[in-house]
Amino acid sequence: MEGFITDWLNLTIRWLHVIVAIAWIGESFYFVALDNSLRKPKDRALTERGVFGELWHVHGGGFYHMQKYMVAPAQMPEDLHWSKWPSYTTWMSGFGLFIVLYLCSPQTYLIDKNVLDMGPVVAIAAALGFLAAGWIVYDSLCRLLGHNDRLLGAIVGLYVLSAAWLACHVFAGRAAYLIVGAMLATIMSANVFFVIIPGQRKMVNAMLEGNAPNPVYGKRGKQRSVHNTYFTLPVVFAMLSNHYAMTYTHPYNWAVLAVIMLAGALIRQFFVMRHRGRVLWYLPAGGVALLAAALAVTLPKPMAQPAQAANMPVVKLADIEPILQQRCVACHSAHPTMMGSAPAGVLLDSPGEISKNAQRLYQQAVVLKAMPLGNVTQMTSAEREKVAAWFNARTQH
């Protein structure tokens, strides 16, 4: 029953997380595109009112006239929309999902003793500390180097690379990818909560008091918004990466993560520049080239198949069934004991199901060594070799 409840929590929180993330990303992308598409107003009256740029839209059968002020309008409007709740609910739902899936089962998801042998309490503390430290270091860098966008961007990029390396040397590969993504997502939402919205409130309050708003808050907010837009595609990949074991199980998984994240940032830069009227095809081409490089690096190496000795019996299905019962069936069965339901619907508790999922079993347990998760059931190298021998014998006949 506990596993069933966990699965339903997973379903509902994940559903909420995806919905609000779509809303946040869509709103963020729209405003970045709008900001980069603005044109200087031709109407002198708009310029005199402080309008910095304007853009006409046609959508859904109607025309929209968007205007951006250099600092703020002369008179505060009665109805003012604040772009904040999609960000907050995305982070809160994501953190709730992180608790349900990872923090409640650290020995299954966070810990891989082949990476770092640590206890569950240490693993949970390290994961939470990673998120907090990620924001503190990033925010400190922005406050120190915020006057130089290019230098700050380069340093933040190196910081993300360092974080990827560290996470992949502390946590299980699957968890490391997600934690790096969660760190960036925390930075994004914290930018909204601690910098962008407070700055906007100070500007509004200054106007209500009859004072001229300080433009520094707008500049600082825009800088953080630009960072958020470049983080978006890397974060989306990190959140989806648990489905692609060939990336996080690679010996240099931190480098694979960095390359894919950089590809996402380059592709996002292409669209940012395109909205400014500059079509730089080398940006998406560079992104695709990086993805191709990641594919080439993670391509499975052909495994040598030793010749079957004349006096050595062929490994049969019955020979590996005890291994699967001991190492795999706790999760991959019709009635699992470690999960609410079998991951990806893969069952290994009957001869028919084992034969049906032979390729996936071989790929995950032998080639990638991604299963069992964190090797929580202690599957040995000899057992993996036996599964490989069974699979090879099966495919040769």
mmCIF file of C-alpha atoms in Angstrom:
data_model
loop_
_atom_site.group_PDB
_atom_site.id
_atom_site.type_symbol
_atom_site.label_atom_id
_atom_site.label_comp_id
_atom_site.label_asym_id
_atom_site.label_seq_id
_atom_site.Cartn_x
_atom_site.Cartn_y
_atom_site.Cartn_z
ATOM 1 C CA MET A 1 0.000 0.000 0.000
ATOM 2 C CA GLU A 2 2.864 2.397 0.792
ATOM 3 C CA GLY A 3 4.293 1.944 -2.700
ATOM 4 C CA PHE A 4 0.856 2.513 -4.225
ATOM 5 C CA ILE A 5 0.429 5.792 -2.320
ATOM 6 C CA THR A 6 3.943 6.871 -3.348
ATOM 7 C CA ASP A 7 3.133 6.223 -6.998
ATOM 8 C CA TRP A 8 -0.009 8.346 -6.773
ATOM 9 C CA LEU A 9 1.911 11.150 -5.080
ATOM 10 C CA ASN A 10 4.479 10.852 -7.853
ATOM 11 C CA LEU A 11 1.765 11.045 -10.508
ATOM 12 C CA THR A 12 -0.135 14.029 -9.084
ATOM 13 C CA ILE A 13 2.892 16.123 -8.112
ATOM 14 C CA ARG A 14 4.647 15.379 -11.416
ATOM 15 C CA TRP A 15 1.517 16.361 -13.334
ATOM 16 C CA LEU A 16 1.300 19.640 -11.428
ATOM 17 C CA HIS A 17 5.029 20.222 -11.895
ATOM 18 C CA VAL A 18 4.852 19.768 -15.665
ATOM 19 C CA ILE A 19 1.788 22.027 -16.012
ATOM 20 C CA VAL A 20 3.207 24.940 -14.029
ATOM 21 C CA ALA A 21 6.661 24.498 -15.614
ATOM 22 C CA ILE A 22 5.088 24.844 -19.062
ATOM 23 C CA ALA A 23 3.366 28.029 -17.869
ATOM 24 C CA TRP A 24 6.592 29.462 -16.418
ATOM 25 C CA ILE A 25 8.807 28.564 -19.372
ATOM 26 C CA GLY A 26 6.222 29.804 -21.848
ATOM 27 C CA GLU A 27 5.840 33.122 -20.032
ATOM 28 C CA SER A 28 9.611 33.499 -19.669
ATOM 29 C CA PHE A 29 10.287 32.734 -23.335
ATOM 30 C CA TYR A 30 7.556 35.122 -24.406
ATOM 31 C CA PHE A 31 8.913 38.059 -22.420
ATOM 32 C CA VAL A 32 12.487 37.435 -23.573
ATOM 33 C CA ALA A 33 11.250 37.327 -27.180
ATOM 34 C CA LEU A 34 9.182 40.455 -26.591
ATOM 35 C CA ASP A 35 12.092 42.321 -25.005
ATOM 36 C CA ASN A 36 14.368 41.457 -27.929
ATOM 37 C CA SER A 37 11.762 42.315 -30.564
ATOM 38 C CA LEU A 38 10.922 45.821 -29.364
ATOM 39 C CA ARG A 39 11.344 48.692 -31.797
ATOM 40 C CA LYS A 40 11.817 52.345 -30.991
ATOM 41 C CA PRO A 41 8.388 54.047 -31.147
ATOM 42 C CA LYS A 42 7.805 56.318 -34.120
ATOM 43 C CA ASP A 43 5.065 58.237 -32.342
ATOM 44 C CA ARG A 44 6.703 61.142 -30.523
ATOM 45 C CA ALA A 45 3.921 61.139 -27.927
ATOM 46 C CA LEU A 46 4.956 57.629 -26.831
ATOM 47 C CA THR A 47 8.593 58.694 -26.485
ATOM 48 C CA GLU A 48 7.572 61.677 -24.381
ATOM 49 C CA ARG A 49 5.598 59.352 -22.104
ATOM 50 C CA GLY A 50 8.790 57.356 -21.491
ATOM 51 C CA VAL A 51 8.070 54.404 -23.802
ATOM 52 C CA PHE A 52 11.372 52.726 -24.652
ATOM 53 C CA GLY A 53 10.100 50.282 -27.264
ATOM 54 C CA GLU A 54 6.920 48.860 -28.757
ATOM 55 C CA LEU A 55 5.740 45.823 -30.699
ATOM 56 C CA TRP A 56 2.511 45.040 -32.499
ATOM 57 C CA HIS A 57 1.186 41.468 -32.301
ATOM 58 C CA VAL A 58 -1.612 39.672 -34.082
ATOM 59 C CA HIS A 59 -2.858 36.528 -32.364
ATOM 60 C CA GLY A 60 -6.135 34.701 -32.010
ATOM 61 C CA GLY A 61 -7.936 37.054 -34.332
ATOM 62 C CA GLY A 62 -6.948 40.211 -32.435
ATOM 63 C CA PHE A 63 -4.257 42.892 -32.466
ATOM 64 C CA TYR A 64 -2.058 43.630 -29.450
ATOM 65 C CA HIS A 65 0.136 46.673 -28.894
ATOM 66 C CA MET A 66 2.928 45.923 -26.405
ATOM 67 C CA GLN A 67 4.936 48.779 -24.890
ATOM 68 C CA LYS A 68 7.934 48.839 -22.583
ATOM 69 C CA TYR A 69 8.876 51.891 -20.539
ATOM 70 C CA MET A 70 12.443 52.997 -20.000
ATOM 71 C CA VAL A 71 11.882 52.852 -16.236
ATOM 72 C CA ALA A 72 8.176 53.079 -15.396
ATOM 73 C CA PRO A 73 5.029 54.939 -16.512
ATOM 74 C CA ALA A 74 4.268 58.330 -15.040
ATOM 75 C CA GLN A 75 1.183 56.959 -13.301
ATOM 76 C CA MET A 76 0.872 53.501 -11.796
ATOM 77 C CA PRO A 77 -1.963 51.449 -13.388
ATOM 78 C CA GLU A 78 -4.676 50.055 -11.133
ATOM 79 C CA ASP A 79 -4.277 46.481 -12.444
ATOM 80 C CA LEU A 80 -0.688 45.271 -12.574
ATOM 81 C CA HIS A 81 0.222 41.685 -13.435
ATOM 82 C CA TRP A 82 3.136 40.155 -11.500
ATOM 83 C CA SER A 83 4.964 37.273 -13.185
ATOM 84 C CA LYS A 84 5.882 35.201 -10.163
ATOM 85 C CA TRP A 85 3.477 32.378 -9.273
ATOM 86 C CA PRO A 86 4.356 30.081 -12.193
ATOM 87 C CA SER A 87 7.973 30.263 -10.980
ATOM 88 C CA TYR A 88 7.127 29.623 -7.338
ATOM 89 C CA THR A 89 4.741 26.736 -7.990
ATOM 90 C CA THR A 90 7.201 25.124 -10.405
ATOM 91 C CA TRP A 91 9.906 25.108 -7.754
ATOM 92 C CA MET A 92 7.614 23.989 -4.921
ATOM 93 C CA SER A 93 6.093 21.138 -6.924
ATOM 94 C CA GLY A 94 9.547 20.100 -8.160
ATOM 95 C CA PHE A 95 10.925 20.089 -4.637
ATOM 96 C CA GLY A 96 7.913 18.056 -3.478
ATOM 97 C CA LEU A 97 8.608 15.513 -6.207
ATOM 98 C CA PHE A 98 12.287 15.464 -5.201
ATOM 99 C CA ILE A 99 11.279 14.652 -1.620
ATOM 100 C CA VAL A 100 8.856 11.877 -2.609
ATOM 101 C CA LEU A 101 11.177 10.158 -5.074
ATOM 102 C CA TYR A 102 14.725 10.842 -3.921
ATOM 103 C CA LEU A 103 14.855 12.002 -0.317
ATOM 104 C CA CYS A 104 12.405 9.334 0.860
ATOM 105 C CA SER A 105 14.480 6.582 -0.815
ATOM 106 C CA PRO A 106 18.099 7.798 -0.631
ATOM 107 C CA GLN A 107 19.626 4.308 -0.663
ATOM 108 C CA THR A 108 17.820 3.531 -3.911
ATOM 109 C CA TYR A 109 18.169 6.811 -5.776
ATOM 110 C CA LEU A 110 20.846 9.028 -4.211
ATOM 111 C CA ILE A 111 23.572 6.607 -3.217
ATOM 112 C CA ASP A 112 25.869 4.548 -5.397
ATOM 113 C CA LYS A 113 28.574 2.985 -3.244
ATOM 114 C CA ASN A 114 30.804 2.669 -6.307
ATOM 115 C CA VAL A 115 30.754 6.481 -6.529
ATOM 116 C CA LEU A 116 30.828 7.411 -2.830
ATOM 117 C CA ASP A 117 30.017 5.205 0.140
ATOM 118 C CA MET A 118 27.810 7.319 2.416
ATOM 119 C CA GLY A 119 24.842 6.839 4.662
ATOM 120 C CA PRO A 120 21.286 7.985 3.859
ATOM 121 C CA VAL A 121 21.378 10.940 6.282
ATOM 122 C CA VAL A 122 24.620 12.221 4.766
ATOM 123 C CA ALA A 123 23.213 11.751 1.247
ATOM 124 C CA ILE A 124 20.043 13.723 2.053
ATOM 125 C CA ALA A 125 22.035 16.501 3.721
ATOM 126 C CA ALA A 126 24.422 16.644 0.754
ATOM 127 C CA ALA A 127 21.541 16.889 -1.732
ATOM 128 C CA LEU A 128 19.836 19.703 0.170
ATOM 129 C CA GLY A 129 23.178 21.440 0.729
ATOM 130 C CA PHE A 130 23.868 21.266 -2.986
ATOM 131 C CA LEU A 131 20.697 23.202 -3.768
ATOM 132 C CA ALA A 132 21.337 25.838 -1.100
ATOM 133 C CA ALA A 133 25.027 26.269 -1.933
ATOM 134 C CA GLY A 134 24.184 26.498 -5.627
ATOM 135 C CA TRP A 135 22.133 29.645 -5.052
ATOM 136 C CA ILE A 136 24.494 31.213 -2.500
ATOM 137 C CA VAL A 137 27.567 30.892 -4.735
ATOM 138 C CA TYR A 138 25.720 32.029 -7.866
ATOM 139 C CA ASP A 139 24.170 35.049 -6.142
ATOM 140 C CA SER A 140 27.556 36.032 -4.694
ATOM 141 C CA LEU A 141 29.110 35.870 -8.167
ATOM 142 C CA CYS A 142 26.349 38.080 -9.562
ATOM 143 C CA ARG A 143 26.824 40.674 -6.817
ATOM 144 C CA LEU A 144 30.598 40.718 -7.302
ATOM 145 C CA LEU A 145 30.734 40.625 -11.113
ATOM 146 C CA GLY A 146 27.288 41.890 -12.108
ATOM 147 C CA HIS A 147 28.763 44.988 -13.747
ATOM 148 C CA ASN A 148 30.512 42.820 -16.387
ATOM 149 C CA ASP A 149 28.000 40.575 -18.184
ATOM 150 C CA ARG A 150 30.531 38.643 -20.279
ATOM 151 C CA LEU A 151 32.888 37.886 -17.416
ATOM 152 C CA LEU A 152 29.984 36.933 -15.173
ATOM 153 C CA GLY A 153 28.557 34.640 -17.861
ATOM 154 C CA ALA A 154 31.917 32.872 -18.299
ATOM 155 C CA ILE A 155 32.390 32.412 -14.547
ATOM 156 C CA VAL A 156 28.834 31.122 -14.084
ATOM 157 C CA GLY A 157 29.442 28.647 -16.921
ATOM 158 C CA LEU A 158 32.590 27.358 -15.209
ATOM 159 C CA TYR A 159 30.692 27.174 -11.938
ATOM 160 C CA VAL A 160 27.986 24.983 -13.504
ATOM 161 C CA LEU A 161 30.711 22.746 -14.977
ATOM 162 C CA SER A 162 32.328 22.408 -11.532
ATOM 163 C CA ALA A 163 28.951 21.615 -9.968
ATOM 164 C CA ALA A 164 28.328 18.896 -12.563
ATOM 165 C CA TRP A 165 31.735 17.346 -11.845
ATOM 166 C CA LEU A 166 31.198 17.427 -8.079
ATOM 167 C CA ALA A 167 27.657 16.033 -8.192
ATOM 168 C CA CYS A 168 28.746 13.120 -10.393
ATOM 169 C CA HIS A 169 31.487 12.289 -7.862
ATOM 170 C CA VAL A 170 29.123 12.360 -4.879
ATOM 171 C CA PHE A 171 25.766 10.967 -5.999
ATOM 172 C CA ALA A 172 24.560 8.114 -8.180
ATOM 173 C CA GLY A 173 24.686 9.223 -11.817
ATOM 174 C CA ARG A 174 20.927 9.466 -12.229
ATOM 175 C CA ALA A 175 20.591 11.538 -9.055
ATOM 176 C CA ALA A 176 23.606 13.690 -9.950
ATOM 177 C CA TYR A 177 22.008 14.831 -13.200
ATOM 178 C CA LEU A 178 18.737 15.629 -11.504
ATOM 179 C CA ILE A 179 20.431 17.474 -8.632
ATOM 180 C CA VAL A 180 22.431 19.682 -11.023
ATOM 181 C CA GLY A 181 19.182 20.462 -12.840
ATOM 182 C CA ALA A 182 17.432 21.134 -9.530
ATOM 183 C CA MET A 183 20.288 23.429 -8.499
ATOM 184 C CA LEU A 184 19.833 25.499 -11.680
ATOM 185 C CA ALA A 185 16.052 25.477 -11.232
ATOM 186 C CA THR A 186 16.512 26.690 -7.650
ATOM 187 C CA ILE A 187 18.724 29.514 -8.913
ATOM 188 C CA MET A 188 16.082 30.447 -11.487
ATOM 189 C CA SER A 189 13.232 30.585 -8.995
ATOM 190 C CA ALA A 190 15.393 32.299 -6.368
ATOM 191 C CA ASN A 191 16.258 34.961 -8.960
ATOM 192 C CA VAL A 192 12.545 35.689 -9.231
ATOM 193 C CA PHE A 193 11.885 35.526 -5.477
ATOM 194 C CA PHE A 194 14.945 37.360 -4.128
ATOM 195 C CA VAL A 195 15.918 39.734 -6.940
ATOM 196 C CA ILE A 196 13.391 40.330 -9.717
ATOM 197 C CA ILE A 197 10.145 40.689 -7.743
ATOM 198 C CA PRO A 198 11.665 42.660 -4.807
ATOM 199 C CA GLY A 199 13.300 45.044 -7.289
ATOM 200 C CA GLN A 200 10.013 45.551 -9.075
ATOM 201 C CA ARG A 201 8.238 46.166 -5.768
ATOM 202 C CA LYS A 202 10.779 48.846 -4.869
ATOM 203 C CA MET A 203 10.162 50.539 -8.204
ATOM 204 C CA VAL A 204 6.386 50.433 -7.691
ATOM 205 C CA ASN A 205 6.652 51.718 -4.113
ATOM 206 C CA ALA A 206 8.880 54.596 -5.240
ATOM 207 C CA MET A 207 6.265 55.635 -7.783
ATOM 208 C CA LEU A 208 3.443 55.409 -5.245
ATOM 209 C CA GLU A 209 5.468 57.686 -2.978
ATOM 210 C CA GLY A 210 5.928 60.167 -5.818
ATOM 211 C CA ASN A 211 9.636 59.420 -6.319
ATOM 212 C CA ALA A 212 11.532 58.439 -9.454
ATOM 213 C CA PRO A 213 12.248 54.669 -9.464
ATOM 214 C CA ASN A 214 15.882 53.631 -9.366
ATOM 215 C CA PRO A 215 16.670 52.067 -12.795
ATOM 216 C CA VAL A 216 19.266 49.738 -11.239
ATOM 217 C CA TYR A 217 16.493 47.381 -10.123
ATOM 218 C CA GLY A 218 15.270 47.004 -13.691
ATOM 219 C CA LYS A 219 18.788 46.368 -15.003
ATOM 220 C CA ARG A 220 19.518 43.821 -12.281
ATOM 221 C CA GLY A 221 16.206 42.054 -12.866
ATOM 222 C CA LYS A 222 16.815 41.860 -16.597
ATOM 223 C CA GLN A 223 20.289 40.383 -16.053
ATOM 224 C CA ARG A 224 18.868 37.628 -13.870
ATOM 225 C CA SER A 225 16.044 37.026 -16.370
ATOM 226 C CA VAL A 226 18.596 36.568 -19.147
ATOM 227 C CA HIS A 227 20.464 34.013 -17.010
ATOM 228 C CA ASN A 228 17.177 32.194 -16.407
ATOM 229 C CA THR A 229 16.445 31.885 -20.123
ATOM 230 C CA TYR A 230 19.851 30.265 -20.788
ATOM 231 C CA PHE A 231 19.365 27.852 -17.886
ATOM 232 C CA THR A 232 15.972 26.685 -19.149
ATOM 233 C CA LEU A 233 16.894 24.102 -21.800
ATOM 234 C CA PRO A 234 19.720 22.587 -19.695
ATOM 235 C CA VAL A 235 17.272 22.233 -16.796
ATOM 236 C CA VAL A 236 14.646 20.579 -19.008
ATOM 237 C CA PHE A 237 17.214 18.011 -20.165
ATOM 238 C CA ALA A 238 18.368 17.317 -16.595
ATOM 239 C CA MET A 239 14.783 16.685 -15.524
ATOM 240 C CA LEU A 240 14.255 14.217 -18.377
ATOM 241 C CA SER A 241 17.660 12.540 -18.131
ATOM 242 C CA ASN A 242 16.548 9.731 -15.814
ATOM 243 C CA HIS A 243 15.054 8.054 -18.904
ATOM 244 C CA TYR A 244 18.418 7.935 -20.674
ATOM 245 C CA ALA A 245 20.868 5.813 -18.742
ATOM 246 C CA MET A 246 23.458 5.922 -21.547
ATOM 247 C CA THR A 247 24.248 9.501 -20.445
ATOM 248 C CA TYR A 248 24.473 9.307 -16.655
ATOM 249 C CA THR A 249 26.127 5.875 -16.532
ATOM 250 C CA HIS A 250 29.061 6.950 -18.709
ATOM 251 C CA PRO A 251 32.454 7.028 -16.912
ATOM 252 C CA TYR A 252 32.682 10.744 -17.754
ATOM 253 C CA ASN A 253 29.021 11.454 -17.091
ATOM 254 C CA TRP A 254 29.784 14.951 -15.787
ATOM 255 C CA ALA A 255 31.364 15.894 -19.125
ATOM 256 C CA VAL A 256 28.428 14.397 -21.058
ATOM 257 C CA LEU A 257 26.049 16.474 -18.935
ATOM 258 C CA ALA A 258 28.107 19.635 -19.493
ATOM 259 C CA VAL A 259 28.211 19.100 -23.278
ATOM 260 C CA ILE A 260 24.448 18.535 -23.545
ATOM 261 C CA MET A 261 23.730 21.554 -21.344
ATOM 262 C CA LEU A 262 26.015 23.720 -23.468
ATOM 263 C CA ALA A 263 24.210 22.492 -26.586
ATOM 264 C CA GLY A 264 20.918 23.593 -25.050
ATOM 265 C CA ALA A 265 22.323 27.021 -24.169
ATOM 266 C CA LEU A 266 23.631 27.535 -27.729
ATOM 267 C CA ILE A 267 20.286 26.584 -29.244
ATOM 268 C CA ARG A 268 18.512 28.948 -26.861
ATOM 269 C CA GLN A 269 20.969 31.718 -27.832
ATOM 270 C CA PHE A 270 20.006 31.227 -31.475
ATOM 271 C CA PHE A 271 16.383 32.082 -30.712
ATOM 272 C CA VAL A 272 17.350 35.016 -28.491
ATOM 273 C CA MET A 273 19.456 36.522 -31.296
ATOM 274 C CA ARG A 274 16.828 35.719 -33.903
ATOM 275 C CA HIS A 275 14.324 37.855 -32.027
ATOM 276 C CA ARG A 276 16.869 40.676 -32.247
ATOM 277 C CA GLY A 277 16.898 40.334 -36.018
ATOM 278 C CA ARG A 278 20.171 38.375 -36.273
ATOM 279 C CA VAL A 279 19.993 34.823 -37.632
ATOM 280 C CA LEU A 280 23.205 33.092 -36.539
ATOM 281 C CA TRP A 281 23.008 29.563 -37.892
ATOM 282 C CA TYR A 282 26.343 28.586 -36.368
ATOM 283 C CA LEU A 283 24.667 28.557 -32.947
ATOM 284 C CA PRO A 284 22.178 25.716 -33.563
ATOM 285 C CA ALA A 285 24.784 24.015 -35.774
ATOM 286 C CA GLY A 286 27.194 24.105 -32.820
ATOM 287 C CA GLY A 287 24.476 22.752 -30.536
ATOM 288 C CA VAL A 288 23.708 19.867 -32.893
ATOM 289 C CA ALA A 289 27.445 19.151 -33.264
ATOM 290 C CA LEU A 290 27.786 18.944 -29.479
ATOM 291 C CA LEU A 291 24.822 16.564 -29.267
ATOM 292 C CA ALA A 292 26.400 14.432 -32.002
ATOM 293 C CA ALA A 293 29.653 14.390 -30.023
ATOM 294 C CA ALA A 294 27.754 13.274 -26.915
ATOM 295 C CA LEU A 295 26.109 10.520 -28.949
ATOM 296 C CA ALA A 296 29.472 9.351 -30.265
ATOM 297 C CA VAL A 297 31.055 9.332 -26.817
ATOM 298 C CA THR A 298 28.190 7.409 -25.206
ATOM 299 C CA LEU A 299 27.903 4.881 -28.047
ATOM 300 C CA PRO A 300 28.118 1.411 -26.480
ATOM 301 C CA LYS A 301 31.418 -0.324 -27.110
ATOM 302 C CA PRO A 302 31.076 -3.734 -28.756
ATOM 303 C CA MET A 303 31.485 -6.415 -26.120
ATOM 304 C CA ALA A 304 33.835 -9.269 -26.867
ATOM 305 C CA GLN A 305 32.069 -12.601 -26.931
ATOM 306 C CA PRO A 306 34.433 -15.341 -25.792
ATOM 307 C CA ALA A 307 34.190 -18.560 -27.742
ATOM 308 C CA GLN A 308 32.106 -21.197 -25.975
ATOM 309 C CA ALA A 309 34.439 -23.886 -24.681
ATOM 310 C CA ALA A 310 33.551 -27.359 -25.817
ATOM 311 C CA ASN A 311 33.130 -28.612 -22.263
ATOM 312 C CA MET A 312 31.398 -25.466 -20.940
ATOM 313 C CA PRO A 313 27.612 -25.705 -20.757
ATOM 314 C CA VAL A 314 25.502 -23.067 -22.469
ATOM 315 C CA VAL A 315 23.910 -20.641 -19.991
ATOM 316 C CA LYS A 316 20.161 -21.137 -20.091
ATOM 317 C CA LEU A 317 17.255 -19.098 -18.812
ATOM 318 C CA ALA A 318 16.902 -21.327 -15.765
ATOM 319 C CA ASP A 319 20.506 -20.461 -14.823
ATOM 320 C CA ILE A 320 19.844 -16.743 -14.555
ATOM 321 C CA GLU A 321 16.373 -16.890 -12.989
ATOM 322 C CA PRO A 322 17.781 -17.132 -9.422
ATOM 323 C CA ILE A 323 19.947 -14.051 -10.109
ATOM 324 C CA LEU A 324 16.980 -12.044 -11.319
ATOM 325 C CA GLN A 325 14.846 -13.208 -8.395
ATOM 326 C CA GLN A 326 17.479 -12.013 -5.945
ATOM 327 C CA ARG A 327 18.600 -8.798 -7.676
ATOM 328 C CA CYS A 328 15.755 -7.558 -9.870
ATOM 329 C CA VAL A 329 12.322 -8.917 -8.960
ATOM 330 C CA ALA A 330 11.987 -6.683 -5.871
ATOM 331 C CA CYS A 331 11.171 -3.920 -8.372
ATOM 332 C CA HIS A 332 10.448 -5.658 -11.669
ATOM 333 C CA SER A 333 7.533 -7.915 -10.848
ATOM 334 C CA ALA A 334 3.757 -7.881 -10.886
ATOM 335 C CA HIS A 335 3.821 -7.270 -7.119
ATOM 336 C CA PRO A 336 7.106 -5.473 -6.347
ATOM 337 C CA THR A 337 8.236 -4.942 -2.756
ATOM 338 C CA MET A 338 10.537 -1.954 -3.325
ATOM 339 C CA MET A 339 8.318 0.026 -5.715
ATOM 340 C CA GLY A 340 4.629 0.713 -6.089
ATOM 341 C CA SER A 341 4.750 -0.714 -9.609
ATOM 342 C CA ALA A 342 7.397 -2.107 -11.931
ATOM 343 C CA PRO A 343 9.496 0.716 -13.475
ATOM 344 C CA ALA A 344 8.710 1.206 -17.175
ATOM 345 C CA GLY A 345 6.375 -1.805 -16.907
ATOM 346 C CA VAL A 346 9.311 -4.221 -17.212
ATOM 347 C CA LEU A 347 8.563 -7.547 -15.487
ATOM 348 C CA LEU A 348 11.182 -10.207 -14.794
ATOM 349 C CA ASP A 349 9.276 -12.621 -12.557
ATOM 350 C CA SER A 350 8.424 -15.281 -15.146
ATOM 351 C CA PRO A 351 10.288 -17.009 -18.003
ATOM 352 C CA GLY A 352 7.986 -15.429 -20.587
ATOM 353 C CA GLU A 353 8.511 -11.904 -19.244
ATOM 354 C CA ILE A 354 12.288 -12.416 -19.001
ATOM 355 C CA SER A 355 12.467 -13.503 -22.647
ATOM 356 C CA LYS A 356 10.222 -10.613 -23.688
ATOM 357 C CA ASN A 357 12.473 -8.059 -21.947
ATOM 358 C CA ALA A 358 15.792 -9.755 -22.740
ATOM 359 C CA GLN A 359 17.197 -6.840 -24.754
ATOM 360 C CA ARG A 360 16.306 -4.263 -22.082
ATOM 361 C CA LEU A 361 17.686 -6.483 -19.340
ATOM 362 C CA TYR A 362 20.970 -6.897 -21.214
ATOM 363 C CA GLN A 363 21.230 -3.194 -22.043
ATOM 364 C CA GLN A 364 20.492 -1.910 -18.539
ATOM 365 C CA ALA A 365 22.176 -4.555 -16.365
ATOM 366 C CA VAL A 366 25.149 -5.560 -18.527
ATOM 367 C CA VAL A 367 26.035 -2.796 -21.007
ATOM 368 C CA LEU A 368 25.120 0.297 -18.995
ATOM 369 C CA LYS A 369 25.173 -1.273 -15.509
ATOM 370 C CA ALA A 370 22.418 1.212 -14.663
ATOM 371 C CA MET A 371 20.315 -1.452 -12.978
ATOM 372 C CA PRO A 372 19.700 -2.210 -10.194
ATOM 373 C CA LEU A 373 19.475 1.483 -9.256
ATOM 374 C CA GLY A 374 22.530 2.370 -7.206
ATOM 375 C CA ASN A 375 23.159 -1.401 -7.258
ATOM 376 C CA VAL A 376 21.020 -1.466 -4.120
ATOM 377 C CA THR A 377 20.624 -5.277 -4.373
ATOM 378 C CA GLN A 378 24.386 -5.767 -4.839
ATOM 379 C CA MET A 379 24.430 -7.465 -8.231
ATOM 380 C CA THR A 380 27.959 -8.778 -8.784
ATOM 381 C CA SER A 381 30.144 -8.581 -11.874
ATOM 382 C CA ALA A 382 30.020 -12.378 -12.163
ATOM 383 C CA GLU A 383 26.233 -12.271 -12.203
ATOM 384 C CA ARG A 384 26.222 -9.602 -14.893
ATOM 385 C CA GLU A 385 28.621 -11.744 -16.952
ATOM 386 C CA LYS A 386 26.286 -14.702 -16.552
ATOM 387 C CA VAL A 387 23.338 -12.648 -17.805
ATOM 388 C CA ALA A 388 25.522 -11.547 -20.738
ATOM 389 C CA ALA A 389 26.430 -15.146 -21.524
ATOM 390 C CA TRP A 390 22.745 -16.114 -21.499
ATOM 391 C CA PHE A 391 21.820 -13.222 -23.787
ATOM 392 C CA ASN A 392 24.655 -13.943 -26.222
ATOM 393 C CA ALA A 393 23.807 -17.652 -26.329
ATOM 394 C CA ARG A 394 20.180 -16.734 -26.900
ATOM 395 C CA THR A 395 20.943 -14.423 -29.821
ATOM 396 C CA GLN A 396 23.296 -16.936 -31.461
ATOM 397 C CA HIS A 397 20.666 -19.613 -31.733
#
